[in-house]
């Protein structure tokens, strides 16, 4: 089946998610188009993670719809969305510490092989994709080492390599540069831009205004569960409502950025 391949847009329409009396997400429309990096920004408690969970399938919206490549996935569990080409990395790094770096990445590659072959895993193809994903982040030298012995920066790249080895059409990234040093961040930016250049849709939650300014094409700014501004990055970052709610954009640039 070829319906799982090619470019895809991730869309939220009127998404609402409540926790008790709180509307963590209060009716959000958002589109992450293929070939673009879209960033979701906003102060703590704005609802970014909750919206992310609704998109990824770890939370079910109370109202509204989530579309992946035009298909309604609102009620699909995480693994079904993964099969349709949605991948995600977490703010809290989640790797298998006793497995090697390469075996962690291979898990993502095998998911893709299953998707491609309707159940059968092609060992060679999974190995190829693992090697390519390791190479993308310069992880070859630590490939055979246990993941649990790697520093945070490396683990973040391992997580990303695992997500990419699955060949996603849409990639959700939760603060992807947290814990990375300057060289790793530069490499990350190059890789993420390249993925968007190849037609992938990228959506990231990010607190670092410099990174958003450098990487994102489109920005959605949230506050109190709602989108308060959306559009091209420069326009949204200079919007006074965003500067007031977020507070970081101007200060970040004054620091001189990356
Ligand atoms: P941060 O930048 O701090 O991660 P955020 O923008 O991701 O914040 P959310 O974590 O989505 O914001 O939280 C939005 C609101 O929903 C907050 O008021 C939060 O306390 C509440 N909330 C989030 N998750 C839960 C939960 N599991 N149970 C109860 N309330 C929750």
GROMACS .gro file of C-alpha atoms and ligand atoms in nm:
model
  289
    1UNK     CA    1   0.000   0.000   0.000
    2UNK     CA    2   0.134   0.332  -0.100
    3UNK     CA    3  -0.114   0.549   0.089
    4UNK     CA    4   0.127   0.580   0.380
    5UNK     CA    5   0.408   0.738   0.176
    6UNK     CA    6   0.471   1.080   0.028
    7UNK     CA    7   0.400   1.424   0.164
    8UNK     CA    8   0.134   1.478   0.429
    9UNK     CA    9  -0.012   1.768   0.619
   10UNK     CA   10  -0.100   1.743   0.986
   11UNK     CA   11  -0.405   1.946   1.076
   12UNK     CA   12  -0.591   2.028   1.397
   13UNK     CA   13  -0.948   2.159   1.362
   14UNK     CA   14  -1.121   2.306   1.663
   15UNK     CA   15  -0.931   2.082   1.903
   16UNK     CA   16  -1.047   2.101   2.265
   17UNK     CA   17  -0.897   1.911   2.557
   18UNK     CA   18  -1.013   1.958   2.913
   19UNK     CA   19  -0.860   1.847   3.240
   20UNK     CA   20  -1.127   1.873   3.508
   21UNK     CA   21  -1.249   2.231   3.491
   22UNK     CA   22  -0.948   2.352   3.290
   23UNK     CA   23  -0.956   2.387   2.912
   24UNK     CA   24  -0.591   2.306   2.846
   25UNK     CA   25  -0.660   2.339   2.472
   26UNK     CA   26  -0.962   2.558   2.401
   27UNK     CA   27  -1.043   2.515   2.031
   28UNK     CA   28  -0.721   2.521   1.828
   29UNK     CA   29  -0.686   2.523   1.449
   30UNK     CA   30  -0.337   2.446   1.324
   31UNK     CA   31  -0.176   2.313   1.008
   32UNK     CA   32   0.174   2.177   0.971
   33UNK     CA   33   0.228   2.158   0.594
   34UNK     CA   34   0.477   1.935   0.414
   35UNK     CA   35   0.811   2.095   0.333
   36UNK     CA   36   0.788   2.343   0.621
   37UNK     CA   37   0.907   2.371   0.979
   38UNK     CA   38   0.619   2.486   1.199
   39UNK     CA   39   0.687   2.593   1.558
   40UNK     CA   40   0.447   2.602   1.850
   41UNK     CA   41   0.548   2.856   2.113
   42UNK     CA   42   0.397   3.004   2.425
   43UNK     CA   43   0.449   3.043   2.799
   44UNK     CA   44   0.437   2.754   3.049
   45UNK     CA   45   0.086   2.616   3.078
   46UNK     CA   46  -0.025   2.758   2.741
   47UNK     CA   47  -0.140   2.414   2.625
   48UNK     CA   48   0.140   2.325   2.383
   49UNK     CA   49   0.216   1.980   2.524
   50UNK     CA   50  -0.153   1.895   2.551
   51UNK     CA   51  -0.211   1.991   2.187
   52UNK     CA   52   0.096   1.787   2.092
   53UNK     CA   53  -0.046   1.488   2.277
   54UNK     CA   54  -0.375   1.526   2.089
   55UNK     CA   55  -0.187   1.533   1.759
   56UNK     CA   56   0.033   1.235   1.845
   57UNK     CA   57  -0.251   1.029   1.991
   58UNK     CA   58  -0.139   1.015   2.354
   59UNK     CA   59  -0.440   1.231   2.446
   60UNK     CA   60  -0.789   1.220   2.295
   61UNK     CA   61  -0.951   1.556   2.218
   62UNK     CA   62  -1.285   1.626   2.386
   63UNK     CA   63  -1.391   1.803   2.066
   64UNK     CA   64  -1.246   1.878   1.725
   65UNK     CA   65  -1.055   1.669   1.475
   66UNK     CA   66  -0.699   1.572   1.388
   67UNK     CA   67  -0.620   1.500   1.023
   68UNK     CA   68  -0.309   1.333   0.885
   69UNK     CA   69  -0.272   1.364   0.511
   70UNK     CA   70  -0.644   1.439   0.486
   71UNK     CA   71  -0.741   1.129   0.685
   72UNK     CA   72  -0.927   1.171   1.012
   73UNK     CA   73  -0.704   1.014   1.280
   74UNK     CA   74  -0.877   1.170   1.582
   75UNK     CA   75  -0.973   0.832   1.723
   76UNK     CA   76  -0.670   0.635   1.613
   77UNK     CA   77  -0.422   0.519   1.879
   78UNK     CA   78  -0.055   0.616   1.867
   79UNK     CA   79   0.066   0.301   1.691
   80UNK     CA   80  -0.187   0.343   1.411
   81UNK     CA   81  -0.073   0.702   1.358
   82UNK     CA   82   0.287   0.581   1.352
   83UNK     CA   83   0.195   0.335   1.078
   84UNK     CA   84   0.047   0.624   0.880
   85UNK     CA   85   0.378   0.811   0.902
   86UNK     CA   86   0.363   1.020   1.218
   87UNK     CA   87   0.673   1.015   1.440
   88UNK     CA   88   0.745   1.195   1.764
   89UNK     CA   89   1.028   1.270   2.002
   90UNK     CA   90   0.974   1.344   2.369
   91UNK     CA   91   1.092   1.620   2.602
   92UNK     CA   92   1.183   1.343   2.848
   93UNK     CA   93   1.422   1.127   2.652
   94UNK     CA   94   1.296   0.770   2.612
   95UNK     CA   95   1.560   0.521   2.496
   96UNK     CA   96   1.625   0.161   2.599
   97UNK     CA   97   1.939   0.202   2.814
   98UNK     CA   98   2.070  -0.154   2.791
   99UNK     CA   99   2.034  -0.171   2.413
  100UNK     CA  100   2.309  -0.031   2.193
  101UNK     CA  101   2.266   0.302   2.020
  102UNK     CA  102   2.225   0.118   1.688
  103UNK     CA  103   1.962  -0.121   1.828
  104UNK     CA  104   1.763   0.172   1.961
  105UNK     CA  105   1.762   0.326   1.614
  106UNK     CA  106   1.683  -0.011   1.454
  107UNK     CA  107   1.353  -0.022   1.645
  108UNK     CA  108   1.238   0.279   1.441
  109UNK     CA  109   1.367   0.127   1.117
  110UNK     CA  110   1.179  -0.197   1.180
  111UNK     CA  111   0.855  -0.010   1.235
  112UNK     CA  112   0.891   0.131   0.889
  113UNK     CA  113   0.975  -0.204   0.737
  114UNK     CA  114   0.659  -0.349   0.888
  115UNK     CA  115   0.463  -0.065   0.738
  116UNK     CA  116   0.617  -0.117   0.396
  117UNK     CA  117   0.582  -0.492   0.385
  118UNK     CA  118   0.250  -0.546   0.555
  119UNK     CA  119   0.406  -0.737   0.843
  120UNK     CA  120   0.737  -0.881   0.726
  121UNK     CA  121   1.054  -0.706   0.835
  122UNK     CA  122   1.329  -0.691   0.576
  123UNK     CA  123   1.643  -0.720   0.781
  124UNK     CA  124   1.867  -0.567   0.516
  125UNK     CA  125   1.644  -0.267   0.459
  126UNK     CA  126   1.610  -0.205   0.832
  127UNK     CA  127   1.991  -0.224   0.862
  128UNK     CA  128   2.031   0.020   0.574
  129UNK     CA  129   1.789   0.269   0.728
  130UNK     CA  130   1.953   0.233   1.067
  131UNK     CA  131   2.295   0.307   0.918
  132UNK     CA  132   2.160   0.607   0.727
  133UNK     CA  133   1.988   0.752   1.036
  134UNK     CA  134   2.302   0.699   1.250
  135UNK     CA  135   2.509   0.871   0.981
  136UNK     CA  136   2.275   1.168   0.965
  137UNK     CA  137   2.368   1.258   1.321
  138UNK     CA  138   2.728   1.135   1.323
  139UNK     CA  139   2.647   0.853   1.566
  140UNK     CA  140   2.854   0.584   1.393
  141UNK     CA  141   3.134   0.599   1.653
  142UNK     CA  142   2.900   0.515   1.942
  143UNK     CA  143   2.669   0.280   1.748
  144UNK     CA  144   2.778  -0.034   1.936
  145UNK     CA  145   2.781   0.124   2.282
  146UNK     CA  146   2.495   0.090   2.532
  147UNK     CA  147   2.258   0.384   2.501
  148UNK     CA  148   2.247   0.416   2.881
  149UNK     CA  149   2.613   0.520   2.887
  150UNK     CA  150   2.565   0.816   2.652
  151UNK     CA  151   2.531   1.179   2.762
  152UNK     CA  152   2.198   1.362   2.720
  153UNK     CA  153   2.298   1.537   2.398
  154UNK     CA  154   2.381   1.208   2.227
  155UNK     CA  155   2.062   1.045   2.355
  156UNK     CA  156   1.854   1.322   2.205
  157UNK     CA  157   2.017   1.254   1.869
  158UNK     CA  158   1.957   0.879   1.915
  159UNK     CA  159   1.587   0.948   1.971
  160UNK     CA  160   1.574   1.162   1.661
  161UNK     CA  161   1.761   0.904   1.456
  162UNK     CA  162   1.511   0.639   1.574
  163UNK     CA  163   1.216   0.859   1.474
  164UNK     CA  164   1.370   0.925   1.132
  165UNK     CA  165   1.465   0.564   1.067
  166UNK     CA  166   1.091   0.495   1.056
  167UNK     CA  167   1.067   0.721   0.749
  168UNK     CA  168   0.794   0.949   0.884
  169UNK     CA  169   0.595   1.193   0.673
  170UNK     CA  170   0.528   1.415   0.971
  171UNK     CA  171   0.772   1.462   1.259
  172UNK     CA  172   0.667   1.607   1.596
  173UNK     CA  173   0.959   1.735   1.805
  174UNK     CA  174   0.932   1.840   2.168
  175UNK     CA  175   1.219   2.079   2.243
  176UNK     CA  176   1.463   1.891   2.019
  177UNK     CA  177   1.770   2.099   2.109
  178UNK     CA  178   1.738   2.070   2.488
  179UNK     CA  179   2.066   1.931   2.623
  180UNK     CA  180   2.256   1.967   2.295
  181UNK     CA  181   2.586   2.154   2.270
  182UNK     CA  182   2.647   2.417   2.001
  183UNK     CA  183   2.794   2.172   1.748
  184UNK     CA  184   2.511   1.920   1.799
  185UNK     CA  185   2.254   2.198   1.769
  186UNK     CA  186   2.408   2.320   1.445
  187UNK     CA  187   2.399   1.966   1.307
  188UNK     CA  188   2.040   1.924   1.423
  189UNK     CA  189   1.933   2.244   1.247
  190UNK     CA  190   2.099   2.133   0.924
  191UNK     CA  191   1.931   1.792   0.940
  192UNK     CA  192   1.587   1.933   1.023
  193UNK     CA  193   1.607   2.189   0.743
  194UNK     CA  194   1.712   1.913   0.505
  195UNK     CA  195   1.414   1.699   0.607
  196UNK     CA  196   1.175   1.987   0.544
  197UNK     CA  197   1.355   2.046   0.213
  198UNK     CA  198   1.279   1.685   0.122
  199UNK     CA  199   0.908   1.745   0.185
  200UNK     CA  200   0.858   1.630   0.543
  201UNK     CA  201   0.621   1.825   0.767
  202UNK     CA  202   0.793   1.921   1.093
  203UNK     CA  203   0.616   2.058   1.400
  204UNK     CA  204   0.815   2.150   1.706
  205UNK     CA  205   0.737   2.277   2.051
  206UNK     CA  206   1.020   2.510   2.138
  207UNK     CA  207   1.108   2.752   2.417
  208UNK     CA  208   1.428   2.891   2.266
  209UNK     CA  209   1.339   3.200   2.060
  210UNK     CA  210   1.671   3.196   1.876
  211UNK     CA  211   1.612   2.843   1.757
  212UNK     CA  212   1.258   2.929   1.646
  213UNK     CA  213   1.383   3.239   1.460
  214UNK     CA  214   1.651   3.035   1.288
  215UNK     CA  215   1.458   2.721   1.203
  216UNK     CA  216   1.085   2.780   1.173
  217UNK     CA  217   0.899   2.894   0.861
  218UNK     CA  218   0.564   2.925   1.038
  219UNK     CA  219   0.490   2.998   1.404
  220UNK     CA  220   0.178   2.942   1.613
  221UNK     CA  221   0.182   3.125   1.945
  222UNK     CA  222  -0.044   2.988   2.216
  223UNK     CA  223  -0.162   3.137   2.544
  224UNK     CA  224  -0.431   3.005   2.778
  225UNK     CA  225  -0.519   2.717   2.548
  226UNK     CA  226  -0.572   2.933   2.239
  227UNK     CA  227  -0.372   3.041   1.936
  228UNK     CA  228  -0.306   3.414   1.982
  229UNK     CA  229  -0.100   3.464   1.665
  230UNK     CA  230  -0.003   3.251   1.365
  231UNK     CA  231   0.187   3.316   1.045
  232UNK     CA  232   0.540   3.363   0.910
  233UNK     CA  233   0.804   3.343   1.183
  234UNK     CA  234   0.929   3.702   1.168
  235UNK     CA  235   0.575   3.842   1.177
  236UNK     CA  236   0.465   3.633   1.474
  237UNK     CA  237   0.785   3.683   1.677
  238UNK     CA  238   0.754   4.061   1.642
  239UNK     CA  239   0.382   4.065   1.729
  240UNK     CA  240   0.347   4.261   2.054
  241UNK     CA  241   0.086   4.015   2.190
  242UNK     CA  242   0.335   3.735   2.144
  243UNK     CA  243   0.623   3.931   2.293
  244UNK     CA  244   0.401   4.009   2.595
  245UNK     CA  245   0.280   3.652   2.641
  246UNK     CA  246   0.606   3.480   2.566
  247UNK     CA  247   0.853   3.746   2.670
  248UNK     CA  248   1.157   3.566   2.531
  249UNK     CA  249   1.186   3.660   2.167
  250UNK     CA  250   1.338   4.004   2.196
  251UNK     CA  251   1.558   3.918   2.493
  252UNK     CA  252   1.690   3.616   2.306
  253UNK     CA  253   1.792   3.823   2.009
  254UNK     CA  254   1.963   4.084   2.230
  255UNK     CA  255   2.178   3.807   2.376
  256UNK     CA  256   2.320   3.762   2.031
  257UNK     CA  257   2.158   3.428   1.960
  258UNK     CA  258   2.342   3.120   1.855
  259LIG     P1  259   0.500   2.388   2.937
  259LIG     O1  260   0.567   2.484   2.843
  259LIG     O2  261   0.524   2.420   3.080
  259LIG     O3  262   0.526   2.244   2.901
  259LIG     P2  263   0.246   2.379   2.798
  259LIG     O4  264   0.224   2.498   2.713
  259LIG     O5  265   0.293   2.256   2.732
  259LIG     O6  266   0.341   2.416   2.920
  259LIG     P3  267   0.038   2.212   2.904
  259LIG     O7  268   0.137   2.125   2.973
  259LIG     O8  269  -0.029   2.159   2.785
  259LIG     O9  270   0.106   2.352   2.868
  259LIG    O10  271  -0.070   2.256   3.012
  259LIG     C1  272  -0.186   2.333   2.983
  259LIG     C2  273  -0.277   2.336   3.104
  259LIG    O11  274  -0.333   2.208   3.125
  259LIG     C3  275  -0.206   2.374   3.233
  259LIG    O12  276  -0.295   2.451   3.311
  259LIG     C4  277  -0.179   2.240   3.298
  259LIG    O13  278  -0.174   2.253   3.437
  259LIG     C5  279  -0.301   2.160   3.254
  259LIG     N1  280  -0.270   2.016   3.240
  259LIG     C6  281  -0.186   1.962   3.151
  259LIG     N2  282  -0.182   1.827   3.164
  259LIG     C7  283  -0.267   1.797   3.265
  259LIG     C8  284  -0.308   1.675   3.327
  259LIG     N3  285  -0.262   1.557   3.287
  259LIG     N4  286  -0.397   1.684   3.428
  259LIG     C9  287  -0.445   1.801   3.469
  259LIG     N5  288  -0.411   1.920   3.416
  259LIG    C10  289  -0.324   1.918   3.314
   0.00000   0.00000   0.00000
